[in-house]
Each structure stands twice: as structure tokens, then as C-alpha cells.
Coordinates of C-alpha atoms and ligand atoms in Angstrom, one line a residue:
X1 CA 0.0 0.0 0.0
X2 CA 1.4 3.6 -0.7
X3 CA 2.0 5.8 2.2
X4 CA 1.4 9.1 1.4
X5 CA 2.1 12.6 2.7
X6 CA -0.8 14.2 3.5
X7 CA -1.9 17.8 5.3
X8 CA -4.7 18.5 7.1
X9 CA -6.5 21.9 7.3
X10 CA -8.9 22.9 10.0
X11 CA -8.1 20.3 13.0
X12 CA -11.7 20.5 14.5
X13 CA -13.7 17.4 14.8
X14 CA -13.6 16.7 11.5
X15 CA -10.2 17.5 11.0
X16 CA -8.4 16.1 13.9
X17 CA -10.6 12.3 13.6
X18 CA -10.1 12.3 9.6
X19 CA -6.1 13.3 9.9
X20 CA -5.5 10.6 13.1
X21 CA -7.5 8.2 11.3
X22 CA -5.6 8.5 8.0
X23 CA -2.5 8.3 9.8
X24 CA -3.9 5.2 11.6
X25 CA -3.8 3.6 8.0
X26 CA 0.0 4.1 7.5
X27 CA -0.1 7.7 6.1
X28 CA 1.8 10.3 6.7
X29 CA -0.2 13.5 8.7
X30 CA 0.3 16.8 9.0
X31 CA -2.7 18.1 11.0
X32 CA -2.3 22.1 11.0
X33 CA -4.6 25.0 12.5
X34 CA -4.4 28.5 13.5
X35 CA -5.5 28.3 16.9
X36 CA -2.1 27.6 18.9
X37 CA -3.5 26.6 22.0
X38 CA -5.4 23.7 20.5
X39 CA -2.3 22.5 18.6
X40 CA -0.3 23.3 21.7
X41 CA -3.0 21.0 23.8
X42 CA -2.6 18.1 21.2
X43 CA 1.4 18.7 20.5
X44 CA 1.5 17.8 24.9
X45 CA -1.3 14.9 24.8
X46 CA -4.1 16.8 25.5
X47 CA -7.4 16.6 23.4
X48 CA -9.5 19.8 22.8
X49 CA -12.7 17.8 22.3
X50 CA -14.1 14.0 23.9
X51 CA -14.2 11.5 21.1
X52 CA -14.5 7.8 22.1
X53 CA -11.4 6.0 20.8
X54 CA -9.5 9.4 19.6
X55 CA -7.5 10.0 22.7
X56 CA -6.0 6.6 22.2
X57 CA -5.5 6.7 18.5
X58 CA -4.2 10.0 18.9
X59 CA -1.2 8.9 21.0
X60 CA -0.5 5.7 19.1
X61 CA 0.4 7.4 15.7
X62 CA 2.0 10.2 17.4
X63 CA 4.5 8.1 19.0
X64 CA 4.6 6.1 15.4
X65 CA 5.3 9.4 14.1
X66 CA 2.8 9.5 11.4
X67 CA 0.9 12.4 13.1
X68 CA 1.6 16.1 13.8
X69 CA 0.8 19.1 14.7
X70 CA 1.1 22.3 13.1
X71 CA 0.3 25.9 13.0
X72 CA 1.6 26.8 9.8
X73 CA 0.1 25.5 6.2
X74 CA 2.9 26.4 4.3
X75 CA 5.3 23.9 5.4
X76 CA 2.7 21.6 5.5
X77 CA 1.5 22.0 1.5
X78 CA 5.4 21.8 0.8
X79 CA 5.9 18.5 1.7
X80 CA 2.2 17.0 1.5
X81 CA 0.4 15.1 -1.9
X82 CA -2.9 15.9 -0.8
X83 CA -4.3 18.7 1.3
X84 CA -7.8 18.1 2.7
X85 CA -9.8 21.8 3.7
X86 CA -11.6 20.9 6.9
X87 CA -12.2 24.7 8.4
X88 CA -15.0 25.6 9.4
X89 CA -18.0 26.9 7.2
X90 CA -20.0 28.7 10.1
X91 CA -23.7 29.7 9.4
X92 CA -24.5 33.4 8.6
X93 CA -27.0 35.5 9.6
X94 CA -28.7 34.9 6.2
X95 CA -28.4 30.9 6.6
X96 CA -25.4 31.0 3.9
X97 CA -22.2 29.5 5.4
X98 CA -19.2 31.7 5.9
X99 CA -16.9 30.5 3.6
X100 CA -14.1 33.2 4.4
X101 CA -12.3 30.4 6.3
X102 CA -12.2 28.5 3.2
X103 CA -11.5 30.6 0.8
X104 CA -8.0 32.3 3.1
X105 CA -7.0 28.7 3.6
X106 CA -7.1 27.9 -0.6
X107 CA -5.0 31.5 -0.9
X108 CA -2.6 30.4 1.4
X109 CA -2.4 27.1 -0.1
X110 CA -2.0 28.5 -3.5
X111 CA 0.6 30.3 -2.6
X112 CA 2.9 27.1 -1.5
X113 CA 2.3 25.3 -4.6
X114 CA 5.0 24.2 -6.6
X115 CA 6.0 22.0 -9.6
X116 CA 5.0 19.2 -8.4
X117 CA 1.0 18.0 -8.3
X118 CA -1.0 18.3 -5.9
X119 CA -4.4 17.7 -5.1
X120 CA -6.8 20.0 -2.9
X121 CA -9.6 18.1 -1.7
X122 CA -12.5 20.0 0.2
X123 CA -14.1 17.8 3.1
X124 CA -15.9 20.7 4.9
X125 CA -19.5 20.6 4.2
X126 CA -20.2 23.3 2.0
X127 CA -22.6 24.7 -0.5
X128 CA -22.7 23.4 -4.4
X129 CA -20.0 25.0 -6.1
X130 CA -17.8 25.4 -3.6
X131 CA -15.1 23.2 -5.1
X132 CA -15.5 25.7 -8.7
X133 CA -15.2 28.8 -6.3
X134 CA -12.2 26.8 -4.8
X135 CA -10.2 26.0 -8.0
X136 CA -10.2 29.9 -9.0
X137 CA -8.7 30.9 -6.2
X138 CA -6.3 28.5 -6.4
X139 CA -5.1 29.7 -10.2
X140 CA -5.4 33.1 -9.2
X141 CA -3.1 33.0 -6.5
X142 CA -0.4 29.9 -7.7
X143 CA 2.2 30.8 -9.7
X144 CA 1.5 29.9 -13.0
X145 CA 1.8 26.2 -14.8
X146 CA 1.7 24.5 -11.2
X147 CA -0.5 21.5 -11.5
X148 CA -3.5 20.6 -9.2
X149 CA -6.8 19.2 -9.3
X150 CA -9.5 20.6 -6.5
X151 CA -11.9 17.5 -5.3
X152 CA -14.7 16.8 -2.7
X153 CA -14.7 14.4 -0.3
X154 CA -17.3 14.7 2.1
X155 CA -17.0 13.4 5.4
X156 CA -20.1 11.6 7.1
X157 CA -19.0 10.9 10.9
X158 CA -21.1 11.7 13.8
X159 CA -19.7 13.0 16.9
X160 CA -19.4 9.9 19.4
X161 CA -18.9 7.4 16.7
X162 CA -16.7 9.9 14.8
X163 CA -13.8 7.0 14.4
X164 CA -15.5 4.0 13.6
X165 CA -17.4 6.4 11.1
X166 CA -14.2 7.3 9.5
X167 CA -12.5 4.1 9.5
X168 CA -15.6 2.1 8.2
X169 CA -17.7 4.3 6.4
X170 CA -21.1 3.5 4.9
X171 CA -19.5 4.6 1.7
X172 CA -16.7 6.8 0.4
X173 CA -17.8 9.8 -1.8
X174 CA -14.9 11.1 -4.4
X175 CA -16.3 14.2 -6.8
X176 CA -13.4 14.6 -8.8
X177 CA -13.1 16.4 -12.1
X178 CA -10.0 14.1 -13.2
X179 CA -9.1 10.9 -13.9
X180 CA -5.8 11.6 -11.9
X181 CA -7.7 13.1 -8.7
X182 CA -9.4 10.3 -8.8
X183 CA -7.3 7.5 -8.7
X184 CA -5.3 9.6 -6.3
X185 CA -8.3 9.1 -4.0
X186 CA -8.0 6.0 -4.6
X187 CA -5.3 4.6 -4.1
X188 CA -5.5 7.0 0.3
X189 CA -9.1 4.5 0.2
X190 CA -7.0 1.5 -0.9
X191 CA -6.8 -0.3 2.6
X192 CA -10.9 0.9 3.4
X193 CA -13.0 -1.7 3.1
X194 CA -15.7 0.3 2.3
X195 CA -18.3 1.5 -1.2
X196 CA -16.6 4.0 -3.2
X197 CA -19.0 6.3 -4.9
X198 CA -17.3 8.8 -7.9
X199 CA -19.1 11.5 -9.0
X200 CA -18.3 15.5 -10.4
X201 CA -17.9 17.8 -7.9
X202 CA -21.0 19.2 -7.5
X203 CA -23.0 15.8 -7.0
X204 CA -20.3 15.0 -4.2
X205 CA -21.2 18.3 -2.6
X206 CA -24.9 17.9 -3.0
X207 CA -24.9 14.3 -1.5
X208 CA -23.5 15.8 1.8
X209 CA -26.2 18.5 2.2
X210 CA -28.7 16.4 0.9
X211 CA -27.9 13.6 3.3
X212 CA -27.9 15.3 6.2
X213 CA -31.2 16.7 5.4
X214 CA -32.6 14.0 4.9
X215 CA -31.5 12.6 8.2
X216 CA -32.8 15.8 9.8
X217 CA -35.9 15.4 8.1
X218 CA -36.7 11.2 9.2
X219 CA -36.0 13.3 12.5
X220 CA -38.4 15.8 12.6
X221 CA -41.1 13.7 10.6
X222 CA -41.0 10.9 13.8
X223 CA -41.3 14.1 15.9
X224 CA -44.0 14.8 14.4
X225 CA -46.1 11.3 14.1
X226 CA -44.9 11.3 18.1
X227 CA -47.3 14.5 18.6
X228 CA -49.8 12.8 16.8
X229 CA -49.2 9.9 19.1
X230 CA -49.9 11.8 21.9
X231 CA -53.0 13.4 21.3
X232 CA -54.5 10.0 20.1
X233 CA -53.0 7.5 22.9
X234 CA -50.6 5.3 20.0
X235 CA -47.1 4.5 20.9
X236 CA -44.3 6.3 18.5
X237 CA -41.9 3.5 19.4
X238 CA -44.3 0.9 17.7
X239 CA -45.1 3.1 15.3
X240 CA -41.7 3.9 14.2
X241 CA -40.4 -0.4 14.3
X242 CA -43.5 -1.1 12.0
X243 CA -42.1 1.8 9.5
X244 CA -38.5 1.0 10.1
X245 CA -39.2 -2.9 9.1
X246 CA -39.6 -2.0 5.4
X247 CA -36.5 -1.6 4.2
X248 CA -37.1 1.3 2.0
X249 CA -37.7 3.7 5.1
X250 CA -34.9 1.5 7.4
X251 CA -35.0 2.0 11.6
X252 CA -32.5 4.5 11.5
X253 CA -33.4 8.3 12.8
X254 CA -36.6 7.6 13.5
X255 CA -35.9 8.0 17.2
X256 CA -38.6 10.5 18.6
X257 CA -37.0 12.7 21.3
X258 CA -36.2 16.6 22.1
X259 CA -35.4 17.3 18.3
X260 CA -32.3 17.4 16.4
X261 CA -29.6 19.3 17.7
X262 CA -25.6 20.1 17.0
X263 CA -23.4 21.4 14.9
X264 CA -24.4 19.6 12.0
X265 CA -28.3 19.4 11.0
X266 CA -29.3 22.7 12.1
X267 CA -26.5 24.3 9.9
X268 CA -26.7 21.9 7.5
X269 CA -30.6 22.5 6.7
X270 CA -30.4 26.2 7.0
X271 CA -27.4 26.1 4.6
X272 CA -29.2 24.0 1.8
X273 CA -32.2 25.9 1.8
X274 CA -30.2 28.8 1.3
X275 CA -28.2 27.4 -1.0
X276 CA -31.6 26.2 -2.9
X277 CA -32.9 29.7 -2.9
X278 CA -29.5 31.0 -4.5
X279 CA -30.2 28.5 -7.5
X280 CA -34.0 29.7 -7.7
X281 CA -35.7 26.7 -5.8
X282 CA -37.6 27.4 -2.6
X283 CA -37.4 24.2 -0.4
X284 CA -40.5 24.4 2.0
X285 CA -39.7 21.2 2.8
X286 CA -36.9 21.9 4.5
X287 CA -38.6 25.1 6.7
X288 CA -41.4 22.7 7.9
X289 CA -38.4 20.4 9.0
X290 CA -37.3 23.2 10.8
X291 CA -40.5 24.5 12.1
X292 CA -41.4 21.1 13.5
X293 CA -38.1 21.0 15.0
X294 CA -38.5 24.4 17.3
X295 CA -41.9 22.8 18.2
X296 CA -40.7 19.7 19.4
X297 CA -38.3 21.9 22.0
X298 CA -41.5 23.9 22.7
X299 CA -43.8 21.0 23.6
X300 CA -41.8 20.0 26.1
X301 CA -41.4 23.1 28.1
X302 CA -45.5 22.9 27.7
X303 CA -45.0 19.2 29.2
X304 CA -43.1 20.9 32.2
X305 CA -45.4 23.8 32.3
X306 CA -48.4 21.7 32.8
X307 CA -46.6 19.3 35.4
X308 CA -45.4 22.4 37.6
X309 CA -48.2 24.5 36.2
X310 CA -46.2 27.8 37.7
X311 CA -42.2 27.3 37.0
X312 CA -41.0 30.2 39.0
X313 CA -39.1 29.5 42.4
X314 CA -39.9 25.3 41.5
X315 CA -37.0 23.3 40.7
X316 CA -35.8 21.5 37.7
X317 CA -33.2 18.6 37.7
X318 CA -31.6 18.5 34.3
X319 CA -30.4 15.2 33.4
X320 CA -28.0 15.8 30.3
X321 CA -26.9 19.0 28.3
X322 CA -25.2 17.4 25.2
X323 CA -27.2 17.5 21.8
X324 CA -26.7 13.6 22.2
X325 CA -24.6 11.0 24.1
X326 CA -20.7 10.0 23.9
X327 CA -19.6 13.9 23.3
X328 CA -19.5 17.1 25.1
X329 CA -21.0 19.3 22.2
X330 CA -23.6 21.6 23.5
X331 CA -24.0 23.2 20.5
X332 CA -27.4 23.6 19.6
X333 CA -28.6 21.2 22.0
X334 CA -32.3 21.0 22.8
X335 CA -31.5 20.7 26.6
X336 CA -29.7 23.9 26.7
X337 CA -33.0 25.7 25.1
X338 CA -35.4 24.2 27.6
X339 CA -32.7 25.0 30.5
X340 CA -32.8 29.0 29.4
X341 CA -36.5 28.8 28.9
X342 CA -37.0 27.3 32.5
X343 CA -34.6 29.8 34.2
X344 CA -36.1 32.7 32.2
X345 CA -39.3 31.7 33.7
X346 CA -38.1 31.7 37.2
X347 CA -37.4 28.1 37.8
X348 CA -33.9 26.9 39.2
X349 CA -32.5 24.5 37.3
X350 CA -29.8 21.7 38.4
X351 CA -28.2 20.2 35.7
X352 CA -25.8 17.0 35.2
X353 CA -24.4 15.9 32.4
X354 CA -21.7 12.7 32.2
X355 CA -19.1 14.9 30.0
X356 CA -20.9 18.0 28.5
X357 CA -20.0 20.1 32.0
X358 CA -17.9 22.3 31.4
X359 CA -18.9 23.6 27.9
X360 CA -22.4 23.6 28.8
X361 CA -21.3 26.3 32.1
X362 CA -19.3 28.3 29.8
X363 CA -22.4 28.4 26.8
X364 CA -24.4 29.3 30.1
X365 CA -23.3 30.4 33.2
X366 CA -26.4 31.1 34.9
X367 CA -26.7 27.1 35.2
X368 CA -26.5 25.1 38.5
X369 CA -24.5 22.0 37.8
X370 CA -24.1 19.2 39.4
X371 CA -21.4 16.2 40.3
X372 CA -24.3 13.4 39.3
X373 CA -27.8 12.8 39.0
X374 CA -28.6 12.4 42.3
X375 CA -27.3 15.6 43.1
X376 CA -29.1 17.6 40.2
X377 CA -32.2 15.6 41.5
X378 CA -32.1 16.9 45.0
X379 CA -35.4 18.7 46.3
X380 CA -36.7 19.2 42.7
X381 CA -40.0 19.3 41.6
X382 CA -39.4 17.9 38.3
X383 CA -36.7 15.9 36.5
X384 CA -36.2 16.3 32.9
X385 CA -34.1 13.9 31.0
X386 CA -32.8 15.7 28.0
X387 CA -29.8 13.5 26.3
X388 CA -30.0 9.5 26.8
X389 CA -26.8 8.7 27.9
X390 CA -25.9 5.2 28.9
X391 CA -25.3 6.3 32.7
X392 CA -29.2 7.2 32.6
X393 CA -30.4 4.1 31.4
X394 CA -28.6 2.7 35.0
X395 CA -30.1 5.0 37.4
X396 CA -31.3 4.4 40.8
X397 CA -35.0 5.1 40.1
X398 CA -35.8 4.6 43.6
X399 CA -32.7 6.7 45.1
X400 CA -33.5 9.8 42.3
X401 CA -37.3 9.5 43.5
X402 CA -36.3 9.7 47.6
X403 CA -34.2 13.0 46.8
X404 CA -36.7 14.3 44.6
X405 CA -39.1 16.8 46.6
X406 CA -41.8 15.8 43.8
X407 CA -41.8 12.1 42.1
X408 CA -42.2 14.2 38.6
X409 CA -40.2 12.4 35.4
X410 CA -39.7 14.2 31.8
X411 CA -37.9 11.4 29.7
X412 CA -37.7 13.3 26.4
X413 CA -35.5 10.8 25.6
X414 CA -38.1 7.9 25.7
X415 CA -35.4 6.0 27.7
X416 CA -37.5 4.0 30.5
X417 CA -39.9 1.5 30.2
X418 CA -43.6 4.2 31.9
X419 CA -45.2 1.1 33.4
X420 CA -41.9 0.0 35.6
X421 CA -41.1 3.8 36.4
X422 CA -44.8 4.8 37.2
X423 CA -45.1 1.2 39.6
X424 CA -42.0 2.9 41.1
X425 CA -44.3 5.9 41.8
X426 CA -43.4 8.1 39.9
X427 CA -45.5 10.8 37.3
X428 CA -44.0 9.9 34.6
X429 CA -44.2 11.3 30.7
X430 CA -42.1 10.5 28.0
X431 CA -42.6 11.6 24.2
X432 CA -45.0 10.0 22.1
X433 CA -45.8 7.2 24.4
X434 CA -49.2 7.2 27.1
Ligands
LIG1 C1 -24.5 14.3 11.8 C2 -24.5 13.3 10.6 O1 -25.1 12.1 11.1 C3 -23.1 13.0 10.1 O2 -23.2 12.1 9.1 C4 -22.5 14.3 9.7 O3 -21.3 14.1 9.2 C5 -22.6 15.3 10.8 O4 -23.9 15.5 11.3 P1 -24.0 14.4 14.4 O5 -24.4 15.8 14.3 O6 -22.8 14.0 15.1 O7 -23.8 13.8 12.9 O8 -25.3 13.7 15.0 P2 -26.3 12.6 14.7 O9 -26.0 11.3 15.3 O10 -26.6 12.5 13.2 O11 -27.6 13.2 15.4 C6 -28.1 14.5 15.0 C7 -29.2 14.9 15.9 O12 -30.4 14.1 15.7 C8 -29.0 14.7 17.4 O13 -29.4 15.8 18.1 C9 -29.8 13.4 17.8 O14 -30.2 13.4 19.1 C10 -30.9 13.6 16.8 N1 -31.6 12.3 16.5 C11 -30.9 11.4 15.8 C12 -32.9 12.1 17.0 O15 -33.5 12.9 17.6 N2 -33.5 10.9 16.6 C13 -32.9 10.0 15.8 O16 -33.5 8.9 15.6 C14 -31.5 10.2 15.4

């Protein structure tokens, strides 16, 4: 297998897991980004974000030394055969993603080429014709007669199963423009035993926007048939398994919960219905998806509101503050709304969350939190289970509902089983279910 010299631009969560993954197959990594203290964090061991499995894979291929860290791209281009783009492509007020990050890094990059080939492959999600936009920047600012080819690679991992996404993808999109981008691709996906899909560019751009809207949309649409649920005594979970058993729908995202949340779907949707509207096409669809999604948040602060009927001076246990399990993202997360609607309606909320701590306090500082659930529990008059980590599922039922001033339960998270928690004596209400 050839080991080749690659750079990595952007080392975020995409970034950092694609670059120590790559290197985990025998390349050759350069992982570079312009915020020193992260790459000073990772150049002493340290990680800047929880990952299952990264830490680990991290340290082995330092030591190997097929992983680094830098905070300089020119070096980096000099000596690399492909250079991946994987800065961020934050939302604008106008749902557009910034794509000033991308465009400084393909200047930069341009700058460093020299005689011999490279190729520039964009793995941030961004809009359609991105990768065009890309590859005039790059022969604007390269000296002329270098040779390069711009392709997309999308990435598809999910935060908390970011490696085993990476290393074992569903399947391996290349949008390439050349038959020599392509089998440069290639031949980095040799040892992946995984689909390869080749497409142009923009297809390979679509698919990623397109995907994760889709996703978003299974999402909100079981959110949705869980309302239903609700107001006609039917059970979303059974619901859901006799729709997921036909294999042309499939089980997966049909979850009904507290919405979708992260860094991800929210963007991603707003960014391709922007991105539609650019190219003339107004995609309602998408804006229901959205609008069903800010309603799922808002029934269950109605939920609360009708337990407690007045929130001000009760108190609210919290139990998790990630968008989902297995990371410490806050970003967007649904418990973070509901915890800002409580306390802005006088409540007092005590929050837990296995990992998510520390970013959650610094997103909001106003928050109590708490060493475990037992704690967060203590003397409230409500619990609200917002992110279904393992830990959860485990919980004392009886020990949570002896520190609990009220017996109240909000499983957003449809995690326990209402007859065995109710026989425990609790008020239970979960989404979707009677
Ligand atoms: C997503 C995509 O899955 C991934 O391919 C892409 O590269 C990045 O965006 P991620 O944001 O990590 O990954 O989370 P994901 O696991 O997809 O979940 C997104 C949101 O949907 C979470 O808030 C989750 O709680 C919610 N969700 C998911 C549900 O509410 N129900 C489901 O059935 C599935």
C-alpha cells in the first residue's frame, strides 16, 4: 500500500478524527490550524474535544510518528500530496455558510504550490459549487503552470462514533473532475473496506447536504407522528419499528425525542435551503423540517409547564446537556434551550451531564450543575431527562425519587420503560408514548 504525505486543514472534529484516522492507516499526517492553543493541547497529549477512541489513536500514531501538529500551512502544503480543507464553514445571519475560512486557507495554499501536483480536496460541508469557487482561487493565487486538481470528499461521521465512522464508512464519496484526482483518492481508500461512490464535484457536494437533510428530516417527521401519538393514545416506538421494518424507510433516525440538535443538522438545513434559494428553488420542505423542530423543543417546556403548572421558584433537575450522548458538544442542543426557557421563567434548574459540564457552564453560566444525577435531583420538583446517555439508562430510580421533593419524570429521551417507572411511583411522561 502507498504511504502518502498528507496535510490537514482545519483540525476540528472533522479534521483532527479524519487526519489521526488517515494516519492510523499508514499515512503520513500533517494536522495544522491556526489556533495555537489547541495545537499546543494536542502537541503535549491533550485533546481539545471528547471522542471515544480518539485520545488513544491520537497517542499511538504520534508516537509512530505518522501524526503532527502544526500551525503553519505552508510547510505543511510543501511537503504533503494531498491537502484536505476541513475549516469551518459557520452559518451566517442569512443561513449562507461563511466561507471566508475557506476561501483564506485555498489562498494560502496557492501560494505554496509548486512544480510538483498536488491535489486540494475540500471535506468541509459546504454549498454546491464550492469546489469551482475553490479552484479559481487556487489559479489566481499559484504561480503559474503549477499542476493541481480541487476534489470533494465529504465526510459523514457523527460525533461519538466519529472514528468508527471514519475508518468504516457506509461509503466513500470522491467528486473529482480528473481521472488523476481520482485515482489519487483512490489509491488514500485503498486499505478501506468500504463502497466507493465517484461522482463531479457538485454531485459529491450535494450528497452531503442532501444527506444530512434527509437525516434531519426522518428526524423531525417521527417528531412529528410522536405528537400525533400523543393526542391519540398510540405509541411512537411501535409506530416507528413497523415503519423502520420496510427496508425502503430502514430504523434508523426515526428515534422520537427533544429534536435534532448540533453542529451539523441545524446548519446543514439552513445552509441548503439557502443554498436552494440561491439557485432559484424554494425548499419548504426543508422550513417545515425546521419549524417542527423548534416545536418539538416547545412542547416540552408545555409538558413541564403543565406538570409544575407555575415554573417560577420550582426546581428543575436536568439530566444531560449534550445534543446527544458519547460527546461534550452543546452546540445547539435542545437541553440547553429548555434550560434557558425554564430559568427565564423563574425556575432553578440543576443540571448533570456525564461529560458535556464544562462547555455547557461556559455556553451558560447562569446554570446550577451538578457532580451526578442524584445531586441535580435533589429537592426538585421535576426531572427532565434531556440526552439519553448510557449512565441514565442505570439510574437508581428509587434513590432519584427519595431526593426528589416531587416524584415528577420528563424522559424526552423515551429512555424508561412508563409502566416499571410509574409502579416505582413516579409521574411519569415520555414523548410520544401514554
Ligand atoms: C450528523 C450526521 O449524522 C453525520 O453524518 C454528519 O457528518 C454530521 O452530522 P451528528 O451531528 O454527530 O452527525 O449527530 P447525529 O447522530 O446525526 O444526530 C443528530 C441529531 O439528531 C442529534 O441531536 C440526535 O439526538 C438527533 N436524533 C438522531 C434524533 O432525535 N433521533 C434519531 O432517531 C436520530
Amino acid at each position: 500500500m502507498p504511504s502518502l504525505n498528507l496535510a490537514i486543514i482545519g483540525t476540528g472534529h472533522v479534521g483532527l478524527v479524519t487526519g489521526t484516522c488517515f494516519a492510523e492507516k499508514g499515512h503520513r499526517v500533517i494536522c495544522v490550524d491556526s489556533d495555537t492553543s489547541k495545537i499546543e493541547t494536542l502537541r503535549q497529549g491533550g485533546m481539545p474535544i471528547y471522542e471515544p477512541g480518539l485520545e488513544e489513536l491520537v497517542r499511538r500514531n504520534v508516537a509512530a510518528g505518522r501524526l503532527s501538529f502544526s500551525t503553519e500551512i505552508a510547510p505543511a502544503v510543501r511537503v504533503s500530496e494531498i491537502i484536505f480543507i476541513c475549516v469551518g464553514t459557520p452559518p451566517t445571519p442569512t443561513g449562507q455558510p461563511d466561507l471566508s475560512f475557506v476561501e483564506a486557507v485555498s489562498r494560502e495554499i496557492a501560494r505554496n504550490l509548486d512544480d510538483s501536483y498536488r491535489l486540494i480536496v475540500e471535506k468541509s460541508t459546504v454549498p454546491v459549487r464550492t469546489g469551482e469557487h475553490v479552484r479559481r482561487t487556487l489559479e489566481k493565487y499559484a504561480a503559474k503552470g503549477v499542476a493541481f486538481d480541487v476534489a470533494s470528499n465529504p465526510e459523514f461521521l457523527s460525533e461519538g462514533t466519529a472514528v468508527r465512522d471514519t475508518l468504516t464508512p457506509d461509503r466513500i464519496v470522491i467528486g473529482a473532475s480528473s481521472k488523476r484526482a481520482e485515482e489519487k483518492l483512490r489509491s488514500l481508500f485503498e486499505t478501506f473496506n468500504s463502497p466507493i461512490i465517484v461522482t463531479d464535484i457538485n454531485s459529491a457536494e450535494l450528497i452531503k447536504h442532501a444527506s444530512n437533510s434527509f437525516l434531519a428530516m426522518k428526524v423531525s417527521f417521527i417528531n412529528a407522528v410522536a405528537a400525533i401519538c400523543e393526542e391519540c393514545g398510540a405509541n411512537v416506538e411501535e409506530v416507528a419499528r413497523g415503519m423502520g421494518m420496510d427496508k425502503r424507510i430502514g430504523r434508523a433516525f426515526l428515534r422520537a425525542g427533544a429534536g435534532y440538535g448540533g453542529f451539523c443538522f441545524p446548519k446543514d438545513v439552513e445552509a441548503f435551503v439557502a443554498v436552494a434559494e440561491s439557485l432559484g428553488y424554494q425548499f419548504d420542505l426543508l422550513r417545515q423540517v425546521q419549524e417542527v423542530n423548534v416545536a418539538q423543543r416547545e412542547r416540552i417546556v408545555r409538558k413541564i409547564d403543565k406538570e409544575l403548572w407555575v415554573c417560577k421558584d420550582k426546581t428543575v433537575g436536568l439530566l444531560g446537556l449534550s445534543f446527544k450522548p458519547d460527546t461534550d458538544d452543546v452546540r445547539e442542543s435542545p437541553a440547553l434551550f429548555i434550560a434557558s426557557t425554564l430559568i427565564g421563567k423563574g425556575a432553578r434548574v440543576r443540571a448533570y451531564d456525564p461529560k458535556a459540564i464544562d462547555k455547557a457552564r461556559k455556553a451558560m453560566p447562569e446554570l446550577t450543575c451538578c457532580a451526578d444525577a442524584y445531586e441535580a435531583a435533589k429537592g426538585a420538583d421535576c426531572v427532565v431527562l434531556m440526552t439519553e446517555w448510557e449512565e441514565f439508562r442505570r439510574l437508581d430510580l428509587d434513590r432519584l425519587r427519595t431526593v426528589m421533593a416531587h416524584p415528577t419524570l420528563i424522559d424526552c429521551r423515551n429512555v424508561f420503560e412508563p409502566a416499571s417507572v410509574r409502579a416505582l411511583g413516579f409521574t411519569y411522561r415520555s414523548v410520544g408514548r401514554p
